[in-house]
Amino acid sequence: MRSRQKLGTNKPVFYGARDNAVPSENSHLYAKKSFRMSVITRFAPSPTGHLHIGGARTAIFSWLLARHFKGQFRFRIEDTDLLRSKQEYTDSILASMKWLGLTWDGELTYQTKRMGLYNKYVDKLLETGHAYWCGCTEEEVNAMRERAKVRGLKPRYDGHCRNLNLGPGEGRCVRLKCPLEGKVVFDDMVKGRISVDVRELDDMVIRRSDGTPTYNMAVVVDDHDMGITHVIRGDDHVSNTPRQILIYQALGFPVPTFGHVPMILGPDGAKLSKRHGARAVIEYQKDGLLPQALVNYLVRLGWSHGDQEIFSLDELIELFDGTHMNPSAARFDVRKLEWLNAHYMRNLPVEELARLTRPFAEEAGYRDLPEPKLQALCAMFRDRAKTLIQLAANFAPMLKKAADLEYDEKAVAKNLTPQTKEYLSALISVFGDVSDFRSEPINDALKAYVDGHGLKFKDVAPALRTALVGFMGGSHLPDIMEFLGKEESLDRLKRAITLTIA
RNA sequence: GUCCCCAUCGUCUAGUCGGCCCAGGACACCGGCCUUUCACGCCGUCAACGGCGGUUCAAAUCCGCCUGGGGACGCCA
């Protein structure tokens, strides 16, 4: 439920919407109008790990918003944390984005390659009096915070150097000179109106004493420089937003529209962590999930369009306009993801399914599978698997030789009785006479035998199944036989007849 | 501690500015049908508006408080 409040009577001193426009009472409409002008979104991960599903979802939302409004979707790597950033993670994130089908516009931007840009703007803030040099040491600042805490206040910098007019110097950083009173208000695309008193904020550092810009500074400069109009990011950034808006104001930049999507929780409602298993997109890829299923699932987790559950990419682009996003955190439910995945597996053209399954078949040890065989296997088992891995796992009994087939003891004991073995012996010659060994003729022959002997399928099917695949599973019997071929099928029947129960 | 955000079935959610909601859909679960296994498919059952006040003829929908979650308070990003 969106908590969109009406305009209050107290006029906010700082307003965070674009172009300083006053929003209409209906912020949906207001937002829509501004979307129409131009939409440039971005995804800006830091390469300190693989792309995780939370990040993937914000990327998907950003991408969809841009595509829906025929705008642009930009990509920026926030690699300023030199210690934790790794090229392999950048590569991995890019690979996951491509796998998900999220194409971006323009060049990839690396933050580390544009350090000069940030300082230019810090200097500008210094010149215009929106920022000042601060010579306080870490210890002094910590002491201030402690004092504030003791008084029950929010720990913050007390503005010691604010009016000292210090110049540059060893160990000095630059702080933003924040307004002393008023509220920062902005209309969030998913949370509605958010208001924060500037007294909750302090004069944040925008340039460290080593000359590098801080995160909030860099983000604002980058987003403005890249022309970003809509910032969709994780929930954990809401408290950064007022600070960033202050920087936008000080710089005289138009403030973009923000949309803070809530985080994704584990099945137990706790923050997603290692012990929840797969968190990275790449892991789902390895588990045999289809990108379309993951995208569909992730989008649906936090966004809705009435009762619709299944969306094609085109539908999503058509329907996703930045509204109807859920402000509350959601739990990750693998079962529903798998249901969606199974759905997409069933509806893919076989050729496509086979192409996607091949790597998993190879992983399972089946290399050089002829395309027709692979497709036949996919067609036979697609309804019985929720993931590509599971699908490939079904191939085993189909690709062995009769002599190597493993039999389930219970199935043998229950179904291969002296009586049914007689049926099987008879069937060996029945099937042996089928010249066109395809599913249909095989089925006809089986039916003729069953009918001709006053039997029912139920009388012979379990035995036949056990004989052919070794256990009570698998696909349609005639299909299995067609796949195995006459010789192999008969070999299996012959071997089954010789089986005795221990 | 302070501030910000959140709160409908077990889970994801619908619920367009209060009435058509003794709350709808989907996943899961359970039961049934179909059936040459298992699935798929189809049908059905179970199941929720966190609590308390207020506004109103009428509240899941508006307001307040409480409770419970989460996030943020760095010269990290």
Coordinates of C-alpha atoms (C1' of nucleotides) in Angstrom, one line a residue:
Chain A
M1 CA 0.0 0.0 0.0
R2 CA 1.5 3.3 -1.0
S3 CA 1.4 5.8 1.8
R4 CA 1.0 8.9 -0.3
Q5 CA 0.2 11.8 1.9
K6 CA -1.4 15.0 0.9
L7 CA 0.6 18.2 0.8
G8 CA 1.1 19.5 4.3
T9 CA 0.5 23.0 5.3
N10 CA 4.1 23.6 6.3
K11 CA 6.0 24.4 3.2
P12 CA 9.2 22.5 3.1
V13 CA 12.3 24.6 2.9
F14 CA 13.9 22.2 0.5
Y15 CA 12.0 20.3 -2.0
G16 CA 13.4 17.3 -3.6
A17 CA 11.4 16.9 -6.7
R18 CA 12.6 17.8 -10.1
D19 CA 12.8 21.4 -11.3
N20 CA 11.6 22.6 -7.9
A21 CA 8.1 22.1 -9.1
V22 CA 5.4 21.8 -6.6
P23 CA 3.7 18.4 -7.1
S24 CA 0.1 18.1 -7.7
E25 CA -2.0 16.4 -5.1
N26 CA -1.8 13.2 -7.1
S27 CA 1.8 12.3 -7.1
H28 CA 1.2 9.4 -9.5
L29 CA 0.1 11.8 -12.2
Y30 CA 2.9 14.2 -11.3
A31 CA 5.4 11.5 -11.6
K32 CA 4.0 10.3 -14.9
K33 CA 4.2 13.7 -16.4
S34 CA 7.9 14.1 -15.5
F35 CA 8.6 10.5 -16.9
R36 CA 7.2 11.6 -20.2
M37 CA 9.8 14.3 -20.7
S38 CA 12.8 11.9 -20.6
V39 CA 13.9 9.1 -18.5
I40 CA 17.4 8.1 -17.9
T41 CA 18.0 5.5 -15.3
R42 CA 21.1 3.7 -14.2
F43 CA 22.4 0.8 -12.3
A44 CA 25.5 1.4 -10.3
P45 CA 26.9 -1.7 -8.5
S46 CA 30.2 -1.8 -6.7
P47 CA 32.3 -4.7 -7.9
T48 CA 32.8 -6.3 -4.6
G49 CA 30.9 -9.4 -5.3
H50 CA 28.7 -11.2 -7.8
L51 CA 25.4 -9.6 -8.9
H52 CA 23.0 -10.6 -6.2
I53 CA 19.2 -11.0 -6.6
G54 CA 18.5 -7.7 -4.7
G55 CA 20.8 -5.8 -7.0
A56 CA 19.4 -7.7 -10.0
R57 CA 15.9 -6.6 -9.1
T58 CA 16.8 -2.9 -8.9
A59 CA 18.6 -3.3 -12.2
I60 CA 15.6 -4.8 -13.7
F61 CA 13.3 -2.1 -12.4
S62 CA 15.6 0.6 -13.7
W63 CA 15.9 -1.1 -17.0
L64 CA 12.2 -1.6 -17.4
L65 CA 11.5 2.0 -16.5
A66 CA 13.9 3.3 -19.1
R67 CA 12.6 0.9 -21.7
H68 CA 9.0 1.7 -21.0
F69 CA 9.5 5.4 -21.5
K70 CA 11.8 4.8 -24.4
G71 CA 14.6 6.5 -22.4
Q72 CA 18.1 5.2 -21.6
F73 CA 19.5 2.8 -19.1
R74 CA 23.1 3.5 -18.1
F75 CA 25.6 1.4 -16.3
R76 CA 28.2 2.6 -13.9
I77 CA 30.8 0.6 -11.9
E78 CA 31.4 2.1 -8.4
D79 CA 34.8 0.9 -7.9
T80 CA 36.3 3.5 -5.6
D81 CA 36.7 0.9 -2.9
L82 CA 40.1 -0.2 -4.1
L83 CA 40.6 -2.8 -1.5
R84 CA 37.4 -4.8 -2.1
S85 CA 36.8 -4.1 -5.8
K86 CA 37.9 -6.7 -8.2
Q87 CA 37.9 -6.9 -12.0
E88 CA 36.5 -10.5 -11.8
Y89 CA 33.4 -9.2 -10.1
T90 CA 32.9 -6.5 -12.7
D91 CA 33.1 -9.2 -15.3
S92 CA 30.8 -11.4 -13.4
I93 CA 28.2 -8.7 -12.9
L94 CA 28.4 -7.8 -16.6
A95 CA 27.9 -11.5 -17.5
S96 CA 24.9 -11.7 -15.2
M97 CA 23.4 -8.6 -16.7
K98 CA 23.7 -10.0 -20.2
W99 CA 22.3 -13.3 -19.1
L100 CA 19.3 -11.6 -17.7
G101 CA 19.0 -9.7 -20.9
L102 CA 19.5 -6.2 -19.4
T103 CA 21.2 -4.2 -22.1
W104 CA 22.5 -0.8 -21.3
D105 CA 23.0 2.3 -23.3
G106 CA 26.3 4.1 -23.9
E107 CA 29.7 3.3 -22.5
L108 CA 30.3 1.6 -19.2
T109 CA 31.4 4.2 -16.7
Y110 CA 34.1 3.5 -14.1
Q111 CA 34.1 5.8 -11.1
T112 CA 37.8 5.5 -10.6
K113 CA 38.4 7.0 -14.1
R114 CA 36.7 10.2 -13.3
M115 CA 38.2 11.4 -10.0
G116 CA 39.1 14.8 -11.4
L117 CA 35.4 15.5 -12.1
Y118 CA 34.5 15.2 -8.4
N119 CA 37.1 17.6 -7.2
K120 CA 36.1 20.2 -9.7
Y121 CA 32.7 20.3 -8.0
V122 CA 34.0 20.2 -4.5
D123 CA 36.1 23.3 -5.4
K124 CA 33.0 24.9 -6.8
L125 CA 31.2 24.3 -3.5
L126 CA 34.1 25.8 -1.6
E127 CA 34.0 28.9 -3.9
T128 CA 30.3 29.4 -3.5
G129 CA 30.5 29.1 0.3
H130 CA 28.5 25.9 0.3
A131 CA 31.4 24.0 1.8
Y132 CA 34.3 24.6 4.1
W133 CA 37.6 23.1 5.2
C134 CA 37.6 21.2 8.4
G135 CA 40.6 20.4 10.5
C136 CA 39.0 18.4 13.2
T137 CA 40.7 15.1 13.9
E138 CA 38.9 11.7 14.0
E139 CA 39.2 11.7 17.8
E140 CA 37.6 15.2 18.1
V141 CA 34.7 14.2 15.9
N142 CA 34.2 11.0 17.8
A143 CA 34.1 13.0 21.0
M144 CA 31.4 15.2 19.6
R145 CA 29.4 12.2 18.7
E146 CA 29.7 10.7 22.1
R147 CA 28.6 14.0 23.7
A148 CA 25.6 14.1 21.5
K149 CA 24.7 10.5 22.3
V150 CA 24.9 11.1 26.0
R151 CA 22.3 13.9 25.6
G152 CA 20.1 11.5 23.7
L153 CA 20.7 13.2 20.4
K154 CA 21.7 11.8 17.2
P155 CA 25.5 11.5 17.0
R156 CA 26.7 14.1 14.6
Y157 CA 29.4 16.6 13.8
D158 CA 28.8 19.8 15.6
G159 CA 30.1 22.3 13.0
H160 CA 33.2 23.2 14.9
C161 CA 35.0 24.5 11.8
R162 CA 32.0 25.8 10.0
N163 CA 32.8 29.4 10.4
L164 CA 36.5 29.3 11.0
N165 CA 37.3 30.0 7.4
L166 CA 40.1 27.5 7.3
G167 CA 42.0 27.0 4.1
P168 CA 43.5 23.9 2.7
G169 CA 46.0 22.1 4.8
E170 CA 47.5 18.8 5.9
G171 CA 44.9 16.4 7.2
R172 CA 42.0 18.7 6.4
C173 CA 38.8 17.5 4.8
V174 CA 36.0 19.5 3.1
R175 CA 32.5 19.5 4.6
L176 CA 29.2 20.5 3.1
K177 CA 27.7 23.5 4.9
C178 CA 24.2 22.3 5.5
P179 CA 21.2 24.5 6.2
L180 CA 20.6 24.8 10.0
E181 CA 16.8 24.4 9.8
G182 CA 14.1 23.2 7.6
K183 CA 13.1 19.9 6.1
V184 CA 14.2 18.0 3.2
V185 CA 11.2 16.5 1.5
F186 CA 11.0 14.3 -1.5
D187 CA 8.4 12.1 -3.2
D188 CA 9.7 8.6 -3.5
M189 CA 8.3 6.5 -6.4
V190 CA 7.7 3.6 -4.1
K191 CA 7.5 5.0 -0.6
G192 CA 5.6 8.1 -1.2
R193 CA 6.6 11.4 0.5
I194 CA 9.5 11.2 2.8
S195 CA 10.5 14.1 5.1
V196 CA 13.6 14.6 7.2
D197 CA 14.5 17.5 9.4
V198 CA 17.9 18.9 8.4
R199 CA 18.8 18.9 12.1
E200 CA 19.0 15.2 11.8
L201 CA 21.8 15.6 9.3
D202 CA 25.2 17.1 9.9
D203 CA 27.9 18.7 7.8
M204 CA 29.0 15.7 6.0
V205 CA 32.5 15.2 4.6
I206 CA 32.5 15.5 0.8
R207 CA 36.2 15.3 0.3
R208 CA 38.5 13.3 2.4
S209 CA 41.8 14.6 3.7
D210 CA 43.5 12.4 1.1
G211 CA 41.7 14.3 -1.6
T212 CA 39.2 11.7 -2.7
P213 CA 35.5 12.4 -2.8
T214 CA 33.2 10.6 -0.5
Y215 CA 30.4 8.3 -1.8
N216 CA 27.5 10.8 -1.5
M217 CA 29.5 13.4 -3.4
A218 CA 30.6 11.1 -6.1
V219 CA 27.1 9.7 -6.6
V220 CA 25.6 13.1 -7.0
V221 CA 28.2 14.3 -9.4
D222 CA 28.0 11.1 -11.5
D223 CA 24.3 11.0 -11.6
H224 CA 24.1 14.6 -12.7
D225 CA 26.9 14.2 -15.2
M226 CA 25.3 11.2 -16.7
G227 CA 21.9 13.0 -16.9
I228 CA 20.1 10.5 -14.6
T229 CA 16.5 11.5 -14.1
H230 CA 15.3 8.6 -12.1
V231 CA 17.4 6.9 -9.4
I232 CA 16.1 3.5 -8.5
R233 CA 18.1 1.8 -5.7
G234 CA 17.9 -0.2 -2.6
D235 CA 16.0 0.7 0.5
D236 CA 19.2 1.1 2.5
H237 CA 19.8 4.4 0.6
V238 CA 16.8 6.3 1.8
S239 CA 18.7 7.9 4.6
N240 CA 21.4 9.0 2.2
T241 CA 18.9 10.7 -0.1
P242 CA 18.3 13.8 2.0
R243 CA 22.1 14.3 2.2
Q244 CA 22.4 13.9 -1.5
I245 CA 19.5 16.3 -2.1
L246 CA 21.4 18.9 -0.1
I247 CA 24.4 18.4 -2.4
Y248 CA 22.2 18.7 -5.5
Q249 CA 20.8 22.0 -4.0
A250 CA 24.2 23.4 -3.2
L251 CA 25.5 22.6 -6.7
G252 CA 22.4 24.0 -8.3
F253 CA 21.6 20.7 -10.0
P254 CA 18.1 19.6 -10.6
V255 CA 17.2 16.8 -8.3
P256 CA 16.2 13.5 -9.9
T257 CA 13.3 11.4 -8.9
F258 CA 14.1 8.6 -6.4
G259 CA 12.6 5.2 -6.0
H260 CA 13.7 3.1 -3.1
V261 CA 12.9 -0.5 -3.5
P262 CA 12.8 -2.6 -0.3
M263 CA 15.2 -5.4 0.2
I264 CA 14.7 -9.1 -0.4
L265 CA 14.6 -11.3 2.7
G266 CA 15.4 -14.9 3.1
P267 CA 12.5 -17.4 3.4
D268 CA 12.8 -17.0 7.2
G269 CA 12.3 -13.3 7.1
A270 CA 15.9 -12.5 7.9
K271 CA 18.3 -10.6 5.8
L272 CA 19.6 -12.7 3.0
S273 CA 22.9 -14.2 3.8
K274 CA 25.3 -17.1 3.1
R275 CA 23.3 -19.5 5.1
H276 CA 20.3 -19.0 2.9
G277 CA 22.1 -20.5 0.0
A278 CA 22.0 -19.0 -3.4
R279 CA 22.0 -15.2 -3.4
A280 CA 23.8 -14.5 -6.6
V281 CA 22.3 -14.5 -10.0
I282 CA 25.1 -16.6 -11.3
E283 CA 24.2 -19.4 -8.8
Y284 CA 20.6 -19.5 -10.2
Q285 CA 22.1 -19.8 -13.7
K286 CA 24.2 -22.7 -12.6
D287 CA 21.2 -24.3 -10.9
G288 CA 19.4 -24.5 -14.2
L289 CA 17.0 -21.6 -13.9
L290 CA 15.9 -19.7 -17.0
P291 CA 16.7 -16.0 -17.1
Q292 CA 13.1 -15.2 -18.0
A293 CA 11.8 -17.1 -15.0
L294 CA 14.2 -15.3 -12.7
V295 CA 13.3 -11.9 -14.2
N296 CA 9.6 -12.7 -14.0
Y297 CA 9.9 -13.8 -10.4
L298 CA 12.0 -10.9 -9.2
V299 CA 9.8 -8.3 -10.9
R300 CA 6.7 -9.8 -9.3
L301 CA 8.4 -9.7 -6.0
G302 CA 7.7 -6.1 -5.2
W303 CA 5.7 -5.1 -8.2
S304 CA 2.3 -6.1 -9.4
H305 CA -0.2 -5.7 -12.2
G306 CA -3.5 -6.9 -10.7
D307 CA -3.6 -10.6 -10.5
Q308 CA -1.2 -11.4 -13.4
E309 CA 1.6 -13.7 -12.5
I310 CA 3.3 -14.4 -15.8
F311 CA 4.8 -11.7 -17.9
S312 CA 6.8 -11.8 -21.1
L313 CA 9.6 -9.3 -21.3
D314 CA 7.6 -7.2 -23.8
E315 CA 4.7 -7.2 -21.5
L316 CA 6.8 -6.0 -18.6
I317 CA 8.2 -3.2 -20.7
E318 CA 4.6 -2.3 -21.7
L319 CA 3.3 -2.4 -18.2
F320 CA 6.0 -1.2 -16.0
D321 CA 5.7 2.5 -15.5
G322 CA 7.2 2.9 -12.1
T323 CA 3.9 2.7 -10.2
H324 CA 2.5 -0.2 -8.2
M325 CA 5.8 -1.0 -6.5
N326 CA 5.4 -2.4 -3.0
P327 CA 7.1 -0.5 -0.2
S328 CA 7.5 -3.4 2.1
A329 CA 10.2 -6.1 2.1
A330 CA 9.5 -9.4 0.6
R331 CA 10.7 -12.9 1.3
F332 CA 12.3 -15.0 -1.3
D333 CA 10.4 -18.2 -2.1
V334 CA 12.3 -20.7 -4.2
R335 CA 9.2 -22.8 -4.8
K336 CA 7.4 -20.1 -6.6
L337 CA 10.5 -19.3 -8.6
E338 CA 10.7 -23.0 -9.6
W339 CA 7.1 -23.1 -10.5
L340 CA 7.7 -20.2 -12.9
N341 CA 10.8 -21.8 -14.2
A342 CA 8.9 -25.1 -14.9
H343 CA 6.3 -23.0 -16.7
Y344 CA 8.8 -21.4 -19.0
M345 CA 10.5 -24.8 -19.6
R346 CA 7.2 -26.2 -20.7
N347 CA 6.5 -23.4 -23.1
L348 CA 9.8 -23.0 -24.8
P349 CA 10.2 -24.4 -28.3
V350 CA 12.0 -27.8 -27.9
E351 CA 15.0 -26.6 -30.0
E352 CA 15.4 -23.7 -27.6
L353 CA 15.0 -25.9 -24.6
A354 CA 17.5 -28.4 -25.9
R355 CA 20.0 -25.6 -26.6
L356 CA 19.8 -24.4 -23.0
T357 CA 19.9 -27.9 -21.6
R358 CA 23.0 -29.0 -23.5
P359 CA 25.5 -27.5 -21.0
F360 CA 23.7 -29.3 -18.2
A361 CA 23.6 -32.5 -20.0
E362 CA 27.3 -32.2 -20.7
E363 CA 27.9 -31.4 -17.1
A364 CA 26.0 -34.6 -16.2
G365 CA 28.5 -36.5 -18.4
Y366 CA 26.6 -36.7 -21.7
R367 CA 28.8 -35.1 -24.3
D368 CA 28.3 -35.4 -28.0
L369 CA 24.6 -36.1 -27.7
P370 CA 23.1 -35.8 -31.2
E371 CA 20.7 -32.9 -31.4
P372 CA 17.7 -35.1 -32.2
K373 CA 18.3 -37.3 -29.2
L374 CA 18.7 -34.3 -26.9
Q375 CA 15.5 -32.8 -28.2
A376 CA 13.7 -36.0 -27.8
L377 CA 14.9 -36.3 -24.2
C378 CA 13.9 -32.7 -23.4
A379 CA 10.5 -33.3 -24.9
M380 CA 10.0 -36.4 -22.8
F381 CA 11.0 -35.0 -19.5
R382 CA 10.3 -31.3 -19.6
D383 CA 7.0 -31.7 -17.8
R384 CA 8.7 -33.6 -15.0
A385 CA 11.5 -31.1 -14.1
K386 CA 11.5 -27.7 -12.5
T387 CA 15.1 -26.8 -13.5
L388 CA 17.4 -27.7 -16.4
I389 CA 19.6 -29.6 -13.9
Q390 CA 16.7 -31.7 -13.0
L391 CA 15.8 -32.2 -16.6
A392 CA 19.3 -33.4 -17.4
A393 CA 19.2 -35.7 -14.4
N394 CA 16.4 -37.6 -16.0
F395 CA 18.5 -38.6 -18.9
A396 CA 20.6 -41.2 -17.1
P397 CA 18.4 -44.3 -17.5
M398 CA 17.7 -43.5 -21.0
L399 CA 21.3 -43.4 -22.1
K400 CA 22.6 -46.6 -20.6
K401 CA 22.9 -50.0 -22.1
A402 CA 20.6 -52.7 -20.9
A403 CA 23.4 -54.4 -19.1
D404 CA 24.2 -51.3 -17.1
L405 CA 20.7 -50.3 -16.2
E406 CA 20.0 -50.1 -12.5
Y407 CA 16.9 -51.5 -11.1
D408 CA 14.9 -50.3 -8.1
E409 CA 14.5 -53.3 -5.9
K410 CA 11.0 -52.5 -4.7
A411 CA 9.8 -51.9 -8.2
V412 CA 11.3 -55.2 -9.3
A413 CA 9.8 -57.1 -6.4
K414 CA 6.4 -55.6 -6.9
N415 CA 6.1 -55.6 -10.6
L416 CA 8.3 -58.4 -12.1
T417 CA 6.3 -61.4 -11.0
P418 CA 6.2 -64.8 -12.8
Q419 CA 2.9 -63.7 -14.3
T420 CA 4.1 -60.4 -15.7
K421 CA 7.3 -61.9 -16.9
E422 CA 5.2 -64.1 -19.1
Y423 CA 3.6 -61.0 -20.6
L424 CA 7.0 -59.5 -21.1
S425 CA 8.2 -62.6 -23.0
A426 CA 5.3 -62.3 -25.2
L427 CA 5.8 -58.6 -25.7
I428 CA 9.4 -59.3 -26.9
S429 CA 8.0 -60.9 -30.0
V430 CA 5.2 -58.5 -30.3
F431 CA 7.5 -55.5 -30.3
G432 CA 10.0 -57.4 -32.4
D433 CA 7.4 -57.5 -35.1
V434 CA 7.0 -53.8 -35.2
S435 CA 8.9 -52.7 -38.3
D436 CA 8.3 -49.0 -37.9
F437 CA 9.6 -48.6 -34.4
R438 CA 8.0 -45.3 -33.5
S439 CA 5.8 -44.4 -30.7
E440 CA 2.5 -44.7 -32.5
P441 CA 3.0 -48.1 -34.0
I442 CA 4.5 -49.4 -30.8
N443 CA 1.5 -48.2 -28.9
D444 CA -0.8 -49.8 -31.4
A445 CA 1.0 -53.1 -31.0
L446 CA 0.9 -52.9 -27.3
K447 CA -2.8 -52.1 -27.4
A448 CA -3.5 -55.0 -29.7
Y449 CA -1.7 -57.4 -27.4
V450 CA -3.4 -56.1 -24.3
D451 CA -6.9 -56.2 -25.9
G452 CA -6.2 -59.6 -27.6
H453 CA -5.5 -61.2 -24.3
G454 CA -8.3 -59.8 -22.3
L455 CA -5.9 -57.7 -20.3
K456 CA -5.8 -54.1 -19.1
F457 CA -2.9 -51.7 -19.5
K458 CA -2.6 -51.8 -15.7
D459 CA -1.7 -55.5 -15.9
V460 CA 1.3 -55.0 -18.0
A461 CA 2.3 -51.4 -17.8
P462 CA 4.1 -51.5 -14.4
A463 CA 6.2 -54.5 -15.4
L464 CA 7.0 -53.0 -18.8
R465 CA 8.0 -49.7 -17.1
T466 CA 10.2 -51.4 -14.6
A467 CA 11.8 -53.5 -17.3
L468 CA 12.4 -50.4 -19.5
V469 CA 13.7 -47.9 -17.1
G470 CA 14.3 -49.8 -13.9
F471 CA 11.9 -47.9 -11.7
M472 CA 8.4 -46.4 -11.6
G473 CA 9.2 -43.2 -13.2
G474 CA 10.1 -41.8 -16.6
S475 CA 7.9 -40.8 -19.5
H476 CA 5.3 -42.2 -21.8
L477 CA 6.2 -45.9 -22.4
P478 CA 6.0 -45.9 -26.3
D479 CA 8.0 -42.7 -26.4
I480 CA 10.7 -44.3 -24.2
M481 CA 10.8 -47.3 -26.5
E482 CA 11.1 -45.2 -29.6
F483 CA 13.9 -43.3 -28.1
L484 CA 15.7 -46.5 -27.0
G485 CA 15.2 -48.2 -30.3
K486 CA 14.1 -51.7 -31.0
E487 CA 17.3 -53.5 -30.1
E488 CA 17.8 -51.7 -26.8
S489 CA 14.2 -52.0 -25.8
L490 CA 14.2 -55.7 -26.4
D491 CA 17.5 -56.1 -24.6
R492 CA 15.9 -54.5 -21.6
L493 CA 12.9 -56.7 -21.7
K494 CA 15.1 -59.7 -22.0
R495 CA 17.2 -58.7 -19.1
A496 CA 14.2 -57.9 -16.9
I497 CA 12.9 -61.4 -17.4
T498 CA 16.0 -62.9 -15.9
L499 CA 15.9 -60.7 -12.8
T500 CA 15.2 -62.4 -9.6
I501 CA 14.4 -60.9 -6.3
A502 CA 17.0 -61.4 -3.6
Chain B
rG1 C1' 19.7 6.3 22.0
rU2 C1' 17.9 9.5 17.7
rC3 C1' 15.7 9.7 12.9
rC4 C1' 13.5 7.3 8.6
rC5 C1' 10.7 3.3 6.5
rC6 C1' 7.4 -0.9 6.7
rA7 C1' 2.8 -4.0 8.5
rU8 C1' -3.6 -8.4 4.2
rC9 C1' -3.7 -16.1 3.9
rG10 C1' 2.7 -20.2 5.5
rU11 C1' 4.8 -17.1 1.0
rC12 C1' 4.2 -13.3 -3.2
rU13 C1' 0.3 -10.2 -3.7
rA14 C1' -5.0 -7.7 -5.4
rG15 C1' -7.6 -4.2 -2.8
rU16 C1' -7.1 3.0 -8.0
rC17 C1' -9.4 9.0 -4.1
rG18 C1' -14.1 4.2 2.5
rG19 C1' -19.3 1.0 0.7
rC20 C1' -19.6 -4.0 -5.0
rC21 C1' -14.5 -7.4 0.4
rC22 C1' -18.1 -11.8 6.3
rA23 C1' -11.4 -9.8 1.5
rG24 C1' -9.8 -11.8 -4.7
rG25 C1' -5.5 -14.3 -7.5
rA26 C1' -0.9 -17.2 -7.5
rC27 C1' 2.8 -20.5 -5.1
rA28 C1' 3.0 -24.2 -1.3
rC29 C1' -0.2 -27.6 1.4
rC30 C1' -4.3 -31.1 1.6
rG31 C1' -8.3 -33.7 -1.2
rG32 C1' -10.4 -35.2 -6.0
rC33 C1' -10.6 -36.0 -11.4
rC34 C1' -7.6 -37.5 -15.6
rU35 C1' -4.1 -41.5 -16.3
rU36 C1' -0.1 -47.1 -19.6
rU37 C1' 4.3 -44.7 -14.0
rC38 C1' 5.6 -39.9 -12.4
rA39 C1' 4.4 -35.4 -13.9
rC40 C1' 1.4 -31.8 -16.7
rG41 C1' -3.7 -30.3 -16.8
rC42 C1' -8.5 -29.6 -14.5
rC43 C1' -11.7 -29.1 -10.0
rG44 C1' -12.0 -28.2 -4.9
rU45 C1' -10.6 -27.4 0.5
rC46 C1' -7.8 -24.9 4.3
rA47 C1' -6.0 -20.1 5.2
rA48 C1' -5.0 -13.2 6.3
rC49 C1' -6.7 -7.3 7.0
rG50 C1' -0.8 -7.1 14.1
rG51 C1' -3.5 -4.5 18.7
rC52 C1' -6.3 -0.4 20.7
rG53 C1' -8.8 4.0 20.1
rG54 C1' -10.9 7.9 16.8
rU55 C1' -13.5 10.0 12.2
rU56 C1' -18.0 8.1 9.5
rC57 C1' -24.5 5.9 8.2
rA58 C1' -20.2 2.7 6.5
rA59 C1' -12.8 1.4 7.3
rA60 C1' -8.4 -3.7 5.2
rU61 C1' -8.9 1.2 3.1
rC62 C1' -8.6 7.9 6.6
rC63 C1' -6.2 9.8 11.6
rG64 C1' -3.6 8.8 16.4
rC65 C1' -1.2 5.7 19.8
rC66 C1' 1.0 0.9 20.8
rU67 C1' 3.4 -3.4 19.3
rG68 C1' 6.4 -5.9 16.0
rG69 C1' 10.0 -5.8 11.9
rG70 C1' 13.8 -3.3 8.9
rG71 C1' 17.2 0.5 7.7
rA72 C1' 20.3 4.7 8.8
rC73 C1' 23.2 7.6 12.0
rG74 C1' 31.6 7.0 9.0
rC75 C1' 37.2 11.1 6.1
rC76 C1' 32.5 2.6 3.7
rA77 C1' 30.0 2.1 -0.5

